[in-house]
Coordinates of C-alpha atoms in Angstrom, one line a residue:
Chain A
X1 CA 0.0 0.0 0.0
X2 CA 0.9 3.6 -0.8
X3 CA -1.4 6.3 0.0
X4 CA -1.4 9.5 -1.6
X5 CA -3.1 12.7 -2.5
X6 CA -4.4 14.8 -5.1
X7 CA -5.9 18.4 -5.2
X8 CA -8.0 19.1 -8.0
X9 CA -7.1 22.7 -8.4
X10 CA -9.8 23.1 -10.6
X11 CA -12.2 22.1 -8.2
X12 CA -10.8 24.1 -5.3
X13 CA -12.2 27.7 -4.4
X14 CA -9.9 28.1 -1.3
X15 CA -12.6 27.8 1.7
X16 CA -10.1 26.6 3.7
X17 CA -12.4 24.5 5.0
X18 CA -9.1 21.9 4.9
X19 CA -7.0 24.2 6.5
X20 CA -9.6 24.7 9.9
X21 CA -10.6 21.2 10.1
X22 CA -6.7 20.1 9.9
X23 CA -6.3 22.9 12.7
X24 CA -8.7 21.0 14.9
X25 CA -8.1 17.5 14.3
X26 CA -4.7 17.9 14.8
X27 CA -4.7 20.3 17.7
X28 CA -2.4 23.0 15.6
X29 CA -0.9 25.6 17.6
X30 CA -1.7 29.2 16.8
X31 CA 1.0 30.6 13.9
X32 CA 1.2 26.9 12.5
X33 CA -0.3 25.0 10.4
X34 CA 0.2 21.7 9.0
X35 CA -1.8 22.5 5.9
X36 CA -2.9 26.1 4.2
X37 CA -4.5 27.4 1.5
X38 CA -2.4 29.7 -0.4
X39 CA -3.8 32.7 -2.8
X40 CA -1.9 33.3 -5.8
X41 CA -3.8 36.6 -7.4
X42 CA -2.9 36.5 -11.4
X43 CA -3.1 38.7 -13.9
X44 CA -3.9 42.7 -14.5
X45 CA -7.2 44.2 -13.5
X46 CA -9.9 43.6 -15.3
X47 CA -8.1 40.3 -16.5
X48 CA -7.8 39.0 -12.9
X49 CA -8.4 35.4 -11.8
X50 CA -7.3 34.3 -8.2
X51 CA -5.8 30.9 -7.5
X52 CA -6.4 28.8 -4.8
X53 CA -3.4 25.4 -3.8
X54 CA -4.1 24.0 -0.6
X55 CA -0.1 22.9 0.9
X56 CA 0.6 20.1 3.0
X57 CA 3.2 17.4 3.2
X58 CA 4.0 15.4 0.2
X59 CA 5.1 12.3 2.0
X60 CA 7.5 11.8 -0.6
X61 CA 8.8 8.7 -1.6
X62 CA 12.3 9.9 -1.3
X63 CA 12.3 12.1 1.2
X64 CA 15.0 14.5 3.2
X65 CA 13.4 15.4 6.3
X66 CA 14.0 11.0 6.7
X67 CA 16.9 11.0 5.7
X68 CA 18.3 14.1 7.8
X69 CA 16.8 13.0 11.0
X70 CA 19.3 11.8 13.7
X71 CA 17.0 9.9 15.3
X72 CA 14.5 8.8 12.9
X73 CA 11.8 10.6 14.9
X74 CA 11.0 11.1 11.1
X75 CA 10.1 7.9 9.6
X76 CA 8.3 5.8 7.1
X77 CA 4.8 4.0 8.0
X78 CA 4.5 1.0 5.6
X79 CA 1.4 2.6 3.9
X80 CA 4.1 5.0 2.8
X81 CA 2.7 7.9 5.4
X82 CA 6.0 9.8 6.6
X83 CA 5.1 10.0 10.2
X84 CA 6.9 12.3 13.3
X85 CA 7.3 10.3 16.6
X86 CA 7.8 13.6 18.9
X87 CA 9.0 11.9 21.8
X88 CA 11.9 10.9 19.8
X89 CA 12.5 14.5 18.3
X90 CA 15.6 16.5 19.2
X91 CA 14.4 19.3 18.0
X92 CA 17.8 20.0 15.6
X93 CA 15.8 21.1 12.7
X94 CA 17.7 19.5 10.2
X95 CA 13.8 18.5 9.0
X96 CA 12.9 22.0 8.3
X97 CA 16.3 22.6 6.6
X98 CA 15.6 19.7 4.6
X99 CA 11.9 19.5 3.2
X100 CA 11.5 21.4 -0.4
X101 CA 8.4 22.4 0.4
X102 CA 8.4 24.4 3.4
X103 CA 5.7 21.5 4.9
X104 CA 7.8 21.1 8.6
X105 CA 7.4 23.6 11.6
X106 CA 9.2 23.0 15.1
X107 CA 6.2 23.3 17.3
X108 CA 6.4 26.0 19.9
X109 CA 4.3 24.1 22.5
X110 CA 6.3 20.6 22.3
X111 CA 9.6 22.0 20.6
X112 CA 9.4 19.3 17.8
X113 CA 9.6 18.8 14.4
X114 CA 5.8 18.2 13.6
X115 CA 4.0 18.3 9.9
X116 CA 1.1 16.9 7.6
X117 CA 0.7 13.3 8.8
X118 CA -2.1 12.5 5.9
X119 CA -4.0 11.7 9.9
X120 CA -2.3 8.5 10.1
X121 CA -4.1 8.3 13.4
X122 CA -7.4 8.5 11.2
X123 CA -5.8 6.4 8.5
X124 CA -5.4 3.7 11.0
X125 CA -9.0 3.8 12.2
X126 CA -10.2 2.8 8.5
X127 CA -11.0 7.0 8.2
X128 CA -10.2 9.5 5.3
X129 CA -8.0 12.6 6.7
X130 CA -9.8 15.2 8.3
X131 CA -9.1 17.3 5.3
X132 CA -10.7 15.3 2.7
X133 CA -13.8 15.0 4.9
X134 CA -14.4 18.4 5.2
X135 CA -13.9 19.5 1.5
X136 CA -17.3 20.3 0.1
X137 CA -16.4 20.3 -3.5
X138 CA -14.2 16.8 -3.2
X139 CA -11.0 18.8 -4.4
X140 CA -9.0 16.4 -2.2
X141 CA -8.9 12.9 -3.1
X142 CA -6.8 10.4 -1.2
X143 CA -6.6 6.6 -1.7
X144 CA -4.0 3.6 -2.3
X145 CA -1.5 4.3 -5.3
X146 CA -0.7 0.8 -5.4
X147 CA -4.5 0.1 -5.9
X148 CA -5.6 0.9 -9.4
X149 CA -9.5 0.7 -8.6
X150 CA -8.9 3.4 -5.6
X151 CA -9.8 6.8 -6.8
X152 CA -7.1 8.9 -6.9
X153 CA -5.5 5.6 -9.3
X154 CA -8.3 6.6 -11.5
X155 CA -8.2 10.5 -11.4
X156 CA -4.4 10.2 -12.2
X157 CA -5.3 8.0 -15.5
X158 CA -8.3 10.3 -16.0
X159 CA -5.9 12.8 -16.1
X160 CA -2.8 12.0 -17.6
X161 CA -0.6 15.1 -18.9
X162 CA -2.2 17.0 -16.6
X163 CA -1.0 15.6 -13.2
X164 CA 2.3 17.7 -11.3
X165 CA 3.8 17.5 -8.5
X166 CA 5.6 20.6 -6.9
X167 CA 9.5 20.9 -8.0
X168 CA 10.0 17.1 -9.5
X169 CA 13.9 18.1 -10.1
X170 CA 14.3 17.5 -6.4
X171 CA 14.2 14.0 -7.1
X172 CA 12.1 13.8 -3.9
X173 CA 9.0 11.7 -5.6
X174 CA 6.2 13.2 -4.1
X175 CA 3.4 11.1 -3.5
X176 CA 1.3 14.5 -3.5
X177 CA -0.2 14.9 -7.0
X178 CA -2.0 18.4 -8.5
X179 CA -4.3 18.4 -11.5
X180 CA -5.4 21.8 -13.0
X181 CA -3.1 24.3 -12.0
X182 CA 0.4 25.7 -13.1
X183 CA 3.4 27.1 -12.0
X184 CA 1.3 30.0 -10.5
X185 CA 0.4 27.7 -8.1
X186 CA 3.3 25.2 -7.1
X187 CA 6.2 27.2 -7.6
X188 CA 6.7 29.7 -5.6
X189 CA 8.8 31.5 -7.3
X190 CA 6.3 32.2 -9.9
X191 CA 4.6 35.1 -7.6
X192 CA 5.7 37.8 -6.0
X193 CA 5.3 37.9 -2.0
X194 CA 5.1 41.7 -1.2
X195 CA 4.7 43.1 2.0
X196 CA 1.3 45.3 2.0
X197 CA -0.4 43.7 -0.8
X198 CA -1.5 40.7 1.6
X199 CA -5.4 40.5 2.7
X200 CA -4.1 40.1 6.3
X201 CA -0.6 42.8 6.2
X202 CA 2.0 41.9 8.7
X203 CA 1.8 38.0 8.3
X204 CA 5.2 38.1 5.9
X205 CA 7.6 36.2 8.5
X206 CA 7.6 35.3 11.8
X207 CA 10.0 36.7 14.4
X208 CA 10.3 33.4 16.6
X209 CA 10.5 29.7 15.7
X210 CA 10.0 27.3 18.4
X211 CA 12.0 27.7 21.7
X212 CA 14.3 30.0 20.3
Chain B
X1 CA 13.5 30.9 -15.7
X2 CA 10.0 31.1 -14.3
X3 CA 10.0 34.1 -12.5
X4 CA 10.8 36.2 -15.1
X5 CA 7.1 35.2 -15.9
X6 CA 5.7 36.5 -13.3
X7 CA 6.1 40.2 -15.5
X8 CA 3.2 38.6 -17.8
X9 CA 1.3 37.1 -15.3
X10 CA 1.7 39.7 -12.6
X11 CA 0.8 36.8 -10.0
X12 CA 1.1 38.1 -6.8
X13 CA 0.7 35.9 -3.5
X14 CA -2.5 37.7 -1.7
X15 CA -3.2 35.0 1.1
X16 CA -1.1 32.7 3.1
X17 CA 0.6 31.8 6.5
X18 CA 3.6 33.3 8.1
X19 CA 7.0 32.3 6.4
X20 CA 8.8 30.5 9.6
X21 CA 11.9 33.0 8.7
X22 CA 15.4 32.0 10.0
X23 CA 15.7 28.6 12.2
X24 CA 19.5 27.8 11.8
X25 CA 21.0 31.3 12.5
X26 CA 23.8 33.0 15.2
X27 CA 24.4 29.6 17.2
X28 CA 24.7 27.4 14.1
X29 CA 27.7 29.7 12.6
X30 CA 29.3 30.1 16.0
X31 CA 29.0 26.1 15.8
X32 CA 30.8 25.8 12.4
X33 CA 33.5 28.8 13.4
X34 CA 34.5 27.4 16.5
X35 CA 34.5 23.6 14.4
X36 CA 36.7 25.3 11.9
X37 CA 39.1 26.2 14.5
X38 CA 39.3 23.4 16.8
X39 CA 39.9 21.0 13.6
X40 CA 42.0 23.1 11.9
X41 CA 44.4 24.0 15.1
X42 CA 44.6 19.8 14.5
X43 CA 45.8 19.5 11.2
X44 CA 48.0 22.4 10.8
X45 CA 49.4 21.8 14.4
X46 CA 50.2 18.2 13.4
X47 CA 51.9 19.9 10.0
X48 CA 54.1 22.1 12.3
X49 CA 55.2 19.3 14.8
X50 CA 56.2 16.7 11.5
X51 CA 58.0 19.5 9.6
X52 CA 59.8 21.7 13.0
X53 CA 60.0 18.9 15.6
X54 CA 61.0 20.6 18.5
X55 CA 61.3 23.9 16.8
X56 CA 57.2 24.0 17.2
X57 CA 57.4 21.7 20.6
X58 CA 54.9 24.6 22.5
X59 CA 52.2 23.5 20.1
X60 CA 52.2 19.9 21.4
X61 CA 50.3 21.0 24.9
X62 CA 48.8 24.2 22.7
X63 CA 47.4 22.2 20.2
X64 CA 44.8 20.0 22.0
X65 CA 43.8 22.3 25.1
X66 CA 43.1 25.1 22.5
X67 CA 41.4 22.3 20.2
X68 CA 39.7 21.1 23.5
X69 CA 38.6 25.1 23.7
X70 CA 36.9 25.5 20.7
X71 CA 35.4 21.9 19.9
X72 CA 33.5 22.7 23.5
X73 CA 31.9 26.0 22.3
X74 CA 31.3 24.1 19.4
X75 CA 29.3 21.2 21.3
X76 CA 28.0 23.5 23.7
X77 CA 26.2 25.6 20.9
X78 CA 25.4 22.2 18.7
X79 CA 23.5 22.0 22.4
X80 CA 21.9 25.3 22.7
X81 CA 20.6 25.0 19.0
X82 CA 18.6 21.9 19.7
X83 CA 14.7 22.6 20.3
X84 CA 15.1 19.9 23.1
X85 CA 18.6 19.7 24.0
X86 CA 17.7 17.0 26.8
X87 CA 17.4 14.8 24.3
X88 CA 20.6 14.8 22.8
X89 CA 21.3 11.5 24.5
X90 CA 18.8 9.5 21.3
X91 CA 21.6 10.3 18.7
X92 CA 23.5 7.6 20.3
X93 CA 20.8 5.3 21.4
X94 CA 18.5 5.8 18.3
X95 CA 21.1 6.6 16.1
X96 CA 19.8 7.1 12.5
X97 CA 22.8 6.8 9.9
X98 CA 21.6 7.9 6.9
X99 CA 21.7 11.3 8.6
X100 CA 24.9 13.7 8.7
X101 CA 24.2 14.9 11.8
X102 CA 24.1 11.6 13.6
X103 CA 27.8 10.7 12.1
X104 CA 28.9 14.2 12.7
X105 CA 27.8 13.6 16.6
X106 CA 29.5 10.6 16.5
X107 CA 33.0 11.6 14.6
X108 CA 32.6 14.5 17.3
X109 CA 32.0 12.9 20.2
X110 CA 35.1 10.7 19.8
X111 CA 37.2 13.0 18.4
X112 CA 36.7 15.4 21.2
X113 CA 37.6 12.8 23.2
X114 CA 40.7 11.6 21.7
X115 CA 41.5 15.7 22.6
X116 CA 40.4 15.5 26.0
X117 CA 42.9 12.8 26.5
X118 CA 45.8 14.7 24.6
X119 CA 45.1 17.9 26.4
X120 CA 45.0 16.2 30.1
X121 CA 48.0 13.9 29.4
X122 CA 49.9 17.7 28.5
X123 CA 48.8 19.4 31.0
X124 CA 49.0 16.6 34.0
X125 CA 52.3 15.1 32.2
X126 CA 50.7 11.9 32.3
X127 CA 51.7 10.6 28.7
X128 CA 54.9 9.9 27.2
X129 CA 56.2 10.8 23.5
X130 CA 54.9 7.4 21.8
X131 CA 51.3 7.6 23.7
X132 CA 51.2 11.4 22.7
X133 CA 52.0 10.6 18.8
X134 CA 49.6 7.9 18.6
X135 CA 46.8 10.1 19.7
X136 CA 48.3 13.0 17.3
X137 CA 47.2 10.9 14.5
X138 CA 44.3 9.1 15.8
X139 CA 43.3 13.1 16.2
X140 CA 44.5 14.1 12.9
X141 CA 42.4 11.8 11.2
X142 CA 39.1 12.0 13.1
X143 CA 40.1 15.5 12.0
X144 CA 39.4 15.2 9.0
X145 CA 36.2 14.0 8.8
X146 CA 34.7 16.2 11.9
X147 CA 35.8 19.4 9.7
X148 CA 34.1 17.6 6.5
X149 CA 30.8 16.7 8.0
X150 CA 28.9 20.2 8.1
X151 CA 29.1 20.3 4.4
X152 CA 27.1 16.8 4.1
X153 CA 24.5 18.0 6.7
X154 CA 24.3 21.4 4.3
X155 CA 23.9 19.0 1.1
X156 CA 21.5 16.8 3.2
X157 CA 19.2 19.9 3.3
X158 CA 18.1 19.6 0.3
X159 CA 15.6 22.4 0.4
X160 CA 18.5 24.6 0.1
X161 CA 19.9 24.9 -3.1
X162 CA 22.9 27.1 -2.6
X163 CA 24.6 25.0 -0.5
X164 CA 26.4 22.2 -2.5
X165 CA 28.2 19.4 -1.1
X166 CA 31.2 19.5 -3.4
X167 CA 31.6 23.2 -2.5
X168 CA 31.0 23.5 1.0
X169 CA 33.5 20.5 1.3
X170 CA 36.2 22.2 0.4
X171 CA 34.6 26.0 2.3
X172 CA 34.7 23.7 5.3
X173 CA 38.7 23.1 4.9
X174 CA 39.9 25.7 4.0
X175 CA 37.6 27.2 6.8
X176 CA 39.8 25.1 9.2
X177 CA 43.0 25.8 7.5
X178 CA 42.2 29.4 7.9
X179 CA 41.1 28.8 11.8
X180 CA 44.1 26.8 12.8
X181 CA 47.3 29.2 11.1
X182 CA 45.5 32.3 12.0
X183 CA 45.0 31.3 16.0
X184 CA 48.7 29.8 15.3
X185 CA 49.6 32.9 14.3
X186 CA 47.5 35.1 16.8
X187 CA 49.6 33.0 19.7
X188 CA 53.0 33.8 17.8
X189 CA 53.9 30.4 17.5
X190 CA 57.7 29.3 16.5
X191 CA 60.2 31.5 14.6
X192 CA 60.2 33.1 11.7
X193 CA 60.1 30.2 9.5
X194 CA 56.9 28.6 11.1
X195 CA 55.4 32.1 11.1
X196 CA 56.0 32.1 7.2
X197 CA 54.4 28.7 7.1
X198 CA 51.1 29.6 8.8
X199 CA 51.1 33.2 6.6
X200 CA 51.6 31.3 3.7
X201 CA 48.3 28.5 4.8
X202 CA 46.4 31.1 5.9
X203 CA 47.3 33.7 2.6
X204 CA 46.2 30.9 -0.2
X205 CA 43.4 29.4 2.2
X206 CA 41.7 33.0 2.3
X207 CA 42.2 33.3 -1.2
X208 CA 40.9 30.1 -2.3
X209 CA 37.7 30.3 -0.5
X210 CA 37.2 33.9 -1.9
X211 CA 37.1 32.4 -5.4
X212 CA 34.7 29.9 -4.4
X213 CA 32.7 32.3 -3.0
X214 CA 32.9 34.4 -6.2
X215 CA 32.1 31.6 -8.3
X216 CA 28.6 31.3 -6.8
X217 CA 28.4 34.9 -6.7
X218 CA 29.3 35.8 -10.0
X219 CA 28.3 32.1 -11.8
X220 CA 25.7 30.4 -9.3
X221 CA 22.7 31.9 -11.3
X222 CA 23.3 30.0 -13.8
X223 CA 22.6 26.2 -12.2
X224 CA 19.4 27.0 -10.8
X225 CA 16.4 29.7 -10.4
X226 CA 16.5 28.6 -6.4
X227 CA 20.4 29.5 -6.7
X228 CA 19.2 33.3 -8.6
X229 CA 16.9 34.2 -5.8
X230 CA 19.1 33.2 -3.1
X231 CA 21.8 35.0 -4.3
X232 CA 20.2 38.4 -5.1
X233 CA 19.9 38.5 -1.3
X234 CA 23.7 39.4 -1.4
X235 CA 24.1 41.3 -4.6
X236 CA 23.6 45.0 -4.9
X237 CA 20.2 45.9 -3.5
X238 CA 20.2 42.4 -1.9
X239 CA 19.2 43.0 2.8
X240 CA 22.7 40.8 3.1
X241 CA 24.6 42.7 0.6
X242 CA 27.0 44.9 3.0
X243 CA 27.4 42.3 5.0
X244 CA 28.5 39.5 2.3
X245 CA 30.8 42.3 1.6
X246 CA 31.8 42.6 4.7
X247 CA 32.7 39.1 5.6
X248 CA 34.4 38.9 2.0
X249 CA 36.6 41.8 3.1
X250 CA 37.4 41.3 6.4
X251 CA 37.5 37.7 6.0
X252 CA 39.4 37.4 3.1
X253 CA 40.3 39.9 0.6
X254 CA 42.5 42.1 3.4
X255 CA 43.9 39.4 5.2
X256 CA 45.6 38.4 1.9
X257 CA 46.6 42.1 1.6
X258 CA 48.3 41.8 5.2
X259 CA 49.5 38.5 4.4
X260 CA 51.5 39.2 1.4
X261 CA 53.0 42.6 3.2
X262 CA 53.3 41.3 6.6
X263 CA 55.5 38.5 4.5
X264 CA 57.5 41.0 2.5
X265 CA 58.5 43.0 5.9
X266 CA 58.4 40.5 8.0
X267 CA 55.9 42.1 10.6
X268 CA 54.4 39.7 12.4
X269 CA 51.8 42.9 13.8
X270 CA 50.8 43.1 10.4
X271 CA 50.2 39.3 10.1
X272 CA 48.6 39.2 13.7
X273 CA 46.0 41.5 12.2
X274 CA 45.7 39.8 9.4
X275 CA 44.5 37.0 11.8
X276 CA 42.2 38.7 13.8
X277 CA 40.7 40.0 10.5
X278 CA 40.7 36.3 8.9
X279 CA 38.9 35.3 12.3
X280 CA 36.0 38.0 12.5
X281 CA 35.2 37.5 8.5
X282 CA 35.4 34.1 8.6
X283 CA 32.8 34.0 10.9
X284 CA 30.9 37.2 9.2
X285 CA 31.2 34.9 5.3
X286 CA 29.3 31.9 7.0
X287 CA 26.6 33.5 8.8
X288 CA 25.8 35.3 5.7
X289 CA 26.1 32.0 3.5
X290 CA 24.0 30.0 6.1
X291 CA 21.3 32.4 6.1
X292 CA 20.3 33.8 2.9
X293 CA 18.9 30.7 1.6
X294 CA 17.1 30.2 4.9
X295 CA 15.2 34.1 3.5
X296 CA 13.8 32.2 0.4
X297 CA 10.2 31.2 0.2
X298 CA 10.1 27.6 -0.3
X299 CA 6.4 27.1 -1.3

């Protein structure tokens, strides 16, 4: 078994419903979050659109923040899930050095490492990620990639040529897919990130990470 | 390059979450700095005592307390960093190999010790000539490797493109060549000759890490769009530009300078500055290189 996801960016109209109900289920701190929903505003007025990509952990097949860890408080589940275990964290952030995609925080209430687990707890319980529950559109579809019956096997063939995943010259293998969106969305070097132009201003960095 | 784009598309991020902003910062360089000098006092002290003999005898007790110095600031911050530094104990009992840091704490650990030993035996004159030479090299070669490491754990991150095995490999040594001839040379160690010897290390070491550092200044653009953006945090306009400048100067374009005239005239003022100068910048060069790509936005 290898689970994975896919966001149907085409689907998505950035509720952030996702984003709360990971918040909850996971017991987020405030200033963290394991998953967002960024908004990528493209284009000049009156030719505007505004993009929504929901951001989490790509549990990649490959991936750094495993390899980095000293103490394998980062590991592999054998559904493929790349899990924290904070009692075994050090806290050295070699994770957050590590991950491509900006997906690991150190946790300012347990001084961790901590990140998108896909709910393995809720995985293990035979239930779909918080996430995916609470989309109302069904933009997040998550399933066995080993299993070519489960959906997202299908919505990948459905939509072959069409399916990304964020910065594949990593060679990091994400098992986190996108269909319907561009480099607007998944690189994030293809928007600018000014300071005043935010709906919320003064969110641009934050002055302390963890229990520095 | 794709965000040369972004003047057609005029995408511009609206929403999102804090950026988590600099996690490795102050401590880590302090961490490398005093690495670089309590390796490097090593292997250019173990130079000095196979080519002078008992014309650099002082740095056989100088070598590993001042090794022993600087490899405990080093540990001591490698401590401080940690987000739960009572837990340093699970690198050695869950000890996770495929990880730099875990063989760099291990490397360290003994290494340190092999020093403690050395330094204590000195200083308590509790070790004879063949035990001391034994230990030289066990602590030449664990050396080696303990200078080496930080440039795996840098490639290990692999969110940050800048930093390039291959090159920070050979930033780390000449990092600890530059430590270890300009404390050497700080403590006015030997005659004249030996002086000459530690100007010379310390005169090409500067010099080739300032052509490194030019390379990915000047060429580093060119591997990668990650590389670009990272860099333009030093060039001209760039929030680390005065002090990549800075670091470059103090750290290695003067020191030459001094080097090359405190050689000519034989001053060893000017080649004790020249030291001091190598020492600050050093430090100044690798807290700018560690955190610029720490400023890029990653997703």
């Amino acid at each position: 078994m290898k689970l994975g996801f896919l966001v149907d960016l085409a689907l998505c109209m950035g509720c952030k419903g996702c984003e709360v109900s990971c918040k909850v289920e996971n017991e987020v701190p405030i200033s963290m979050w394991r998953l967002r929903v960024k908004y990528v505003d493209v284009g000049t007025f009156p030719e505007t659109k505004r993009t929504f990509t929901p951001l989490r952990c790509n549990h990649c097949e490959n991936a750094p923040c495993e390899r980095i860890c000293p103490v394998s408080a980062l590991h592999y589940l054998e559904n493929g899930i790349v899990n924290v275990d904070r009692e075994r964290c050090i806290g050295c952030a070699g994770c957050v050095m590590a991950c491509p995609y900006g997906a690991i925080y150190i946790d300012p209430e347990t001084n961790t490492a901590d990140k998108c687990t896909y709910c393995a707890h809720r995985v293990a319980g035979g239930m779909m990620p918080a996430c995916v529950v609470a989309c109302p559109v069904e933009a997040n579809i998550f399933g066995d990639l080993d299993d070519p019956t489960s959906n997202i096997s299908k919505y990948i063939m459905q939509h072959q040529g069409n399916v990304k995943v964020r910065k594949p010259e990593k060679n990091t293998h994400p098992k986190h897919f996108y269909t319907g969106g561009g480099e607007v969305n998944l690189n994030p070097l293809a928007s600018k990130r000014e300071d005043g132009y935010n709906l919320f201003n003064n969110i641009t960095h934050l002055k302390h990470v963890g229990g520095h | 390059m794709v965000e040369h784009a972004t003047v057609a598309t005029d995408a511009v991020v609206t929403l999102d979450v804090a950026l988590p902003g600099i996690v490795w910062g102050w401590m880590i360089t302090l961490n490398m700095w005093a690495k670089s000098i309590g390796t490097g006092v090593v292997l250019i002290g173990v130079y000095l005592l196979k080519k002078y003999g008992d014309r650099a005898a002082t740095v056989k007790t100088l070598m590993p307390v001042i090794s022993f110095i600087f490899l405990n600031i080093f540990l001591l911050f490698t401590l401080l960093d940690l987000h739960q530094p009572f837990r340093m104990w699970h690198i050695f009992f869950y000890p996770h190999w495929t990880s730099a840091i875990t063989v760099g704490a291990w490397l360290a650990t003994i290494f340190t010790g092999i020093i403690f030993v050395m330094a204590a035996g000195k200083i308590l004159k509790r070790i004879d000539e063949e035990q001391y030479n034994k230990l030289m090299w066990a602590a030449f070669v664990f050396a080696i490797p303990v200078t080496l490491y930080t440039a795996t754990i840098m490639g290990e991150s692999a969110a940050r493109e800048l930093w390039q095995t291959p090159t920070e490999l050979i930033q780390m040594a000449l990092a600890a060549f530059i430590g270890g001839s300009a404390t050497y040379l700080l403590l006015g160690i030997g005659d004249q000759n030996i002086k000459r010897d530690l100007a010379i290390v310390l005169g090409v070491s500067a010099t080739l890490s300032f052509i490194v550092y030019m390379g990915e200044y000047y060429f580093g653009a060119m591997k990668a769009e990650e590389v670009a953006a990272t860099i333009a945090f030093v060039k001209e306009g760039g929030s680390y530009h005065t002090m990549f400048w800075l670091g470059q100067s103090m750290g290695y374009i003067i020191p030459v300078i001094l080097v090359i005239f405190g050689l000519r005239n034989k001053s060893n003022s000017m080649l004790a500055l020249a030291s001091i100068l190598a020492l600050a910048g050093l430090w100044i060069a690798k807290h700018v290189w560690l955190v610029i790509p720490q400023l890029l936005n990653l997703s």
